[in-house]
Amino acid sequence: MATSNGNKKNLNLPKVYCFICTQCSYSTEHGQTDTAAAKNFRRILKKMCQHRFPKGHVLINQTSCLGLCEEAISSVIYPKQIITTSLRPGQESQIADLIAQLIQTLE
């Protein structure tokens, strides 16, 4: 168990954590997708955030199932616990915009 010893050292933790469910597979008009769409969504979003935000401000990571896969790709964004569902490839910039708005409220 890790505890704080009262040391005032700045840990430089990210301001925002975004977890993308990379286990999502969902139905489209062309059939069932596989998890590659969700994994690619996370990869694209991570690259967008690396270019858009200062280093260390945002952590984009993967998570296992959030229980919302039937609706499409899902994410949860901390520290506000914002859950997004029904995400499709091509909507990565919408999540980056949401992260930018969240960072503004935290500063």
Coordinates of N, CA and C in Angstrom, one line a residue:
M1 N 0.8 -1.2 0.0 CA 0.0 0.0 0.0 C 0.9 1.2 0.0
A2 N 0.6 2.2 -0.9 CA 1.4 3.4 -1.0 C 0.7 4.5 -0.2
T3 N 1.5 5.2 0.5 CA 0.9 6.3 1.3 C 1.8 7.6 1.1
S4 N 1.2 8.7 1.3 CA 2.0 10.0 1.2 C 2.7 10.2 2.6
N5 N 3.9 10.7 2.5 CA 4.6 11.0 3.7 C 4.6 12.5 3.9
G6 N 3.8 13.2 3.2 CA 3.7 14.7 3.4 C 4.8 15.4 2.6
N7 N 5.6 14.7 1.8 CA 6.6 15.3 0.9 C 5.9 16.2 -0.1
K8 N 6.3 17.5 -0.2 CA 5.7 18.4 -1.1 C 6.2 18.3 -2.6
K9 N 6.9 17.3 -2.9 CA 7.4 17.1 -4.2 C 6.3 17.1 -5.3
N10 N 6.4 17.8 -6.4 CA 5.5 17.8 -7.5 C 5.6 16.5 -8.3
L11 N 4.5 15.8 -8.4 CA 4.6 14.5 -9.1 C 4.3 14.6 -10.6
N12 N 3.9 15.8 -11.0 CA 3.6 16.0 -12.4 C 2.6 15.0 -13.0
L13 N 1.5 14.7 -12.3 CA 0.5 13.8 -12.7 C -0.3 14.4 -13.8
P14 N -0.9 13.6 -14.7 CA -1.8 14.2 -15.8 C -3.0 14.9 -15.2
K15 N -3.5 15.9 -15.9 CA -4.7 16.6 -15.4 C -5.9 15.8 -15.8
V16 N -5.9 15.1 -16.9 CA -7.0 14.3 -17.5 C -6.6 12.9 -17.8
Y17 N -7.4 12.0 -17.4 CA -7.2 10.6 -17.8 C -8.4 10.2 -18.7
C18 N -8.1 9.6 -19.8 CA -9.2 9.2 -20.7 C -9.0 7.7 -21.0
F19 N -9.9 6.9 -20.6 CA -9.9 5.4 -20.9 C -10.8 5.0 -22.0
I20 N -10.3 4.4 -23.0 CA -11.1 4.0 -24.1 C -11.3 2.4 -24.0
C21 N -12.5 2.0 -24.1 CA -12.8 0.5 -24.1 C -12.3 0.0 -25.4
T22 N -11.3 -0.9 -25.4 CA -10.7 -1.5 -26.6 C -11.3 -2.9 -26.8
Q23 N -12.3 -3.3 -26.0 CA -12.9 -4.5 -26.2 C -14.3 -4.4 -26.9
C24 N -14.6 -3.2 -27.3 CA -15.9 -2.9 -27.9 C -16.0 -3.5 -29.3
S25 N -17.0 -4.2 -29.6 CA -17.4 -4.6 -30.9 C -18.9 -4.4 -31.0
Y26 N -19.4 -3.9 -32.1 CA -20.8 -3.4 -32.2 C -21.3 -3.7 -33.6
S27 N -22.6 -3.6 -33.7 CA -23.2 -3.8 -35.0 C -23.3 -2.5 -35.8
T28 N -23.0 -2.7 -37.1 CA -23.2 -1.5 -38.0 C -24.1 -2.0 -39.2
E29 N -24.4 -1.2 -40.1 CA -25.2 -1.6 -41.2 C -24.5 -2.6 -42.1
H30 N -23.2 -2.7 -42.0 CA -22.4 -3.6 -42.7 C -22.0 -4.9 -41.9
G31 N -22.6 -5.0 -40.7 CA -22.3 -6.2 -39.9 C -21.6 -5.9 -38.6
Q32 N -21.1 -6.8 -38.0 CA -20.4 -6.7 -36.7 C -19.0 -6.2 -36.9
T33 N -18.6 -5.2 -36.1 CA -17.2 -4.8 -36.1 C -16.3 -5.7 -35.2
D34 N -15.1 -5.6 -35.3 CA -14.2 -6.3 -34.3 C -13.6 -5.2 -33.5
T35 N -12.8 -5.6 -32.5 CA -12.2 -4.7 -31.6 C -11.1 -3.8 -32.2
A36 N -10.7 -4.1 -33.5 CA -9.7 -3.2 -34.1 C -10.2 -1.8 -34.3
A37 N -11.5 -1.6 -34.5 CA -12.0 -0.2 -34.6 C -11.8 0.6 -33.3
A38 N -12.0 0.0 -32.2 CA -11.8 0.6 -30.9 C -10.4 0.9 -30.6
K39 N -9.5 -0.1 -30.9 CA -8.1 0.1 -30.7 C -7.5 1.2 -31.6
N40 N -8.0 1.3 -32.8 CA -7.6 2.3 -33.7 C -8.1 3.7 -33.3
F41 N -9.3 3.7 -32.7 CA -9.9 5.0 -32.2 C -9.0 5.5 -31.1
R42 N -8.5 4.6 -30.2 CA -7.7 5.0 -29.1 C -6.3 5.5 -29.6
R43 N -5.8 4.8 -30.6 CA -4.5 5.2 -31.2 C -4.5 6.6 -31.8
I44 N -5.6 6.9 -32.6 CA -5.7 8.2 -33.2 C -5.9 9.3 -32.2
L45 N -6.8 9.0 -31.2 CA -7.0 10.0 -30.2 C -5.8 10.3 -29.4
K46 N -5.0 9.3 -29.1 CA -3.7 9.5 -28.4 C -2.8 10.4 -29.2
K47 N -2.7 10.2 -30.5 CA -1.8 11.0 -31.3 C -2.3 12.4 -31.4
M48 N -3.6 12.6 -31.5 CA -4.2 13.9 -31.5 C -3.9 14.7 -30.2
C49 N -4.0 14.0 -29.1 CA -3.8 14.7 -27.8 C -2.3 15.0 -27.6
Q50 N -1.4 14.1 -28.2 CA 0.0 14.4 -28.1 C 0.4 15.7 -28.8
H51 N -0.3 16.0 -29.9 CA 0.0 17.2 -30.7 C -0.7 18.4 -30.1
R52 N -1.9 18.2 -29.5 CA -2.7 19.3 -29.1 C -2.4 19.8 -27.7
F53 N -2.0 19.0 -26.7 CA -1.8 19.3 -25.3 C -0.4 19.2 -24.9
P54 N 0.0 20.0 -23.9 CA 1.4 19.9 -23.4 C 1.7 18.5 -22.9
K55 N 2.9 18.1 -23.0 CA 3.3 16.8 -22.6 C 2.9 16.5 -21.1
G56 N 2.3 15.4 -20.9 CA 2.0 15.1 -19.5 C 0.6 15.6 -19.0
H57 N -0.1 16.4 -19.8 CA -1.4 16.9 -19.3 C -2.5 15.9 -19.5
V58 N -2.4 15.0 -20.5 CA -3.5 14.1 -20.8 C -2.9 12.7 -21.0
L59 N -3.6 11.7 -20.4 CA -3.2 10.3 -20.5 C -4.3 9.6 -21.2
I60 N -4.1 9.0 -22.4 CA -5.1 8.2 -23.1 C -4.6 6.8 -23.0
N61 N -5.5 6.0 -22.4 CA -5.2 4.6 -22.2 C -6.4 3.7 -22.6
Q62 N -6.1 2.4 -22.6 CA -7.2 1.5 -22.9 C -7.7 0.9 -21.6
T63 N -8.9 0.4 -21.7 CA -9.5 -0.3 -20.5 C -10.3 -1.5 -21.1
S64 N -10.6 -2.4 -20.2 CA -11.5 -3.5 -20.6 C -12.9 -3.0 -20.7
C65 N -13.9 -3.9 -20.9 CA -15.3 -3.5 -21.1 C -15.9 -2.6 -20.1
L66 N -16.5 -1.6 -20.5 CA -17.3 -0.7 -19.6 C -18.8 -1.1 -19.6
G67 N -19.1 -2.1 -20.3 CA -20.5 -2.6 -20.3 C -21.5 -1.9 -21.2
L68 N -20.9 -1.1 -22.1 CA -21.7 -0.3 -23.1 C -21.4 -0.6 -24.5
C69 N -20.9 -1.7 -24.8 CA -20.4 -2.1 -26.1 C -21.4 -2.1 -27.2
E70 N -22.6 -2.5 -26.9 CA -23.7 -2.6 -27.9 C -23.9 -1.3 -28.6
E71 N -23.6 -0.2 -27.9 CA -23.8 1.1 -28.5 C -22.7 1.6 -29.3
A72 N -21.6 1.0 -29.3 CA -20.3 1.4 -30.1 C -19.2 1.6 -29.1
I73 N -18.2 2.3 -29.5 CA -17.0 2.5 -28.6 C -17.4 3.4 -27.5
S74 N -16.9 3.1 -26.3 CA -17.2 3.9 -25.1 C -15.9 4.4 -24.4
S75 N -16.0 5.5 -23.6 CA -14.9 6.0 -22.9 C -15.3 6.6 -21.6
V76 N -14.4 6.7 -20.7 CA -14.6 7.4 -19.4 C -13.5 8.4 -19.2
I77 N -13.8 9.6 -18.8 CA -12.8 10.7 -18.7 C -12.8 11.2 -17.3
Y78 N -11.6 11.1 -16.6 CA -11.4 11.5 -15.3 C -10.7 12.8 -15.3
P79 N -10.8 13.7 -14.3 CA -11.4 13.5 -13.0 C -12.9 13.7 -12.8
K80 N -13.6 14.0 -13.9 CA -15.0 14.3 -13.8 C -15.9 13.1 -14.1
Q81 N -15.3 12.0 -14.4 CA -16.1 10.7 -14.6 C -17.1 10.9 -15.7
I82 N -16.7 11.5 -16.8 CA -17.6 11.7 -18.0 C -17.6 10.5 -18.8
I83 N -18.7 9.9 -19.0 CA -18.8 8.7 -19.8 C -19.4 9.1 -21.2
T84 N -18.7 8.6 -22.2 CA -19.2 8.8 -23.6 C -19.5 7.5 -24.2
T85 N -20.5 7.4 -25.0 CA -20.9 6.1 -25.6 C -21.2 6.4 -27.1
S86 N -21.5 5.4 -27.8 CA -21.9 5.5 -29.3 C -20.8 6.2 -30.1
L87 N -19.5 6.1 -29.7 CA -18.5 6.7 -30.5 C -18.1 5.8 -31.7
R88 N -17.9 6.5 -32.8 CA -17.5 5.8 -34.0 C -16.2 6.3 -34.6
P89 N -15.5 5.5 -35.4 CA -14.3 6.0 -36.0 C -14.6 7.4 -36.7
G90 N -13.7 8.3 -36.6 CA -13.9 9.6 -37.1 C -14.4 10.7 -36.1
Q91 N -14.7 10.2 -34.9 CA -15.2 11.1 -33.9 C -14.1 11.4 -32.8
E92 N -12.9 11.0 -33.1 CA -11.8 11.2 -32.1 C -11.7 12.7 -31.7
S93 N -11.8 13.6 -32.7 CA -11.7 15.0 -32.4 C -12.7 15.5 -31.4
Q94 N -13.9 14.9 -31.4 CA -14.9 15.3 -30.4 C -14.5 15.0 -29.0
I95 N -13.8 13.9 -28.8 CA -13.3 13.6 -27.5 C -12.1 14.5 -27.1
A96 N -11.3 14.8 -28.1 CA -10.2 15.8 -27.8 C -10.7 17.1 -27.5
D97 N -11.8 17.6 -28.1 CA -12.5 18.8 -27.7 C -13.0 18.8 -26.3
L98 N -13.6 17.7 -26.0 CA -14.2 17.5 -24.6 C -13.1 17.6 -23.6
I99 N -12.0 16.9 -23.9 CA -10.8 17.0 -23.0 C -10.3 18.4 -22.8
A100 N -10.2 19.2 -23.9 CA -9.8 20.6 -23.9 C -10.7 21.4 -23.0
Q101 N -12.0 21.2 -23.1 CA -13.0 21.9 -22.3 C -12.8 21.6 -20.8
L102 N -12.5 20.3 -20.5 CA -12.3 19.8 -19.2 C -11.1 20.5 -18.6
I103 N -10.0 20.5 -19.4 CA -8.7 21.1 -18.9 C -9.0 22.5 -18.5
Q104 N -9.7 23.3 -19.3 CA -10.0 24.7 -19.0 C -10.7 24.9 -17.7
T105 N -11.6 24.0 -17.4 CA -12.3 24.1 -16.1 C -11.5 23.7 -14.9
L106 N -10.4 23.0 -15.1 CA -9.5 22.6 -14.0 C -8.4 23.6 -13.8
E107 N -8.2 24.5 -14.7 CA -7.1 25.5 -14.5 C -7.5 26.7 -13.7

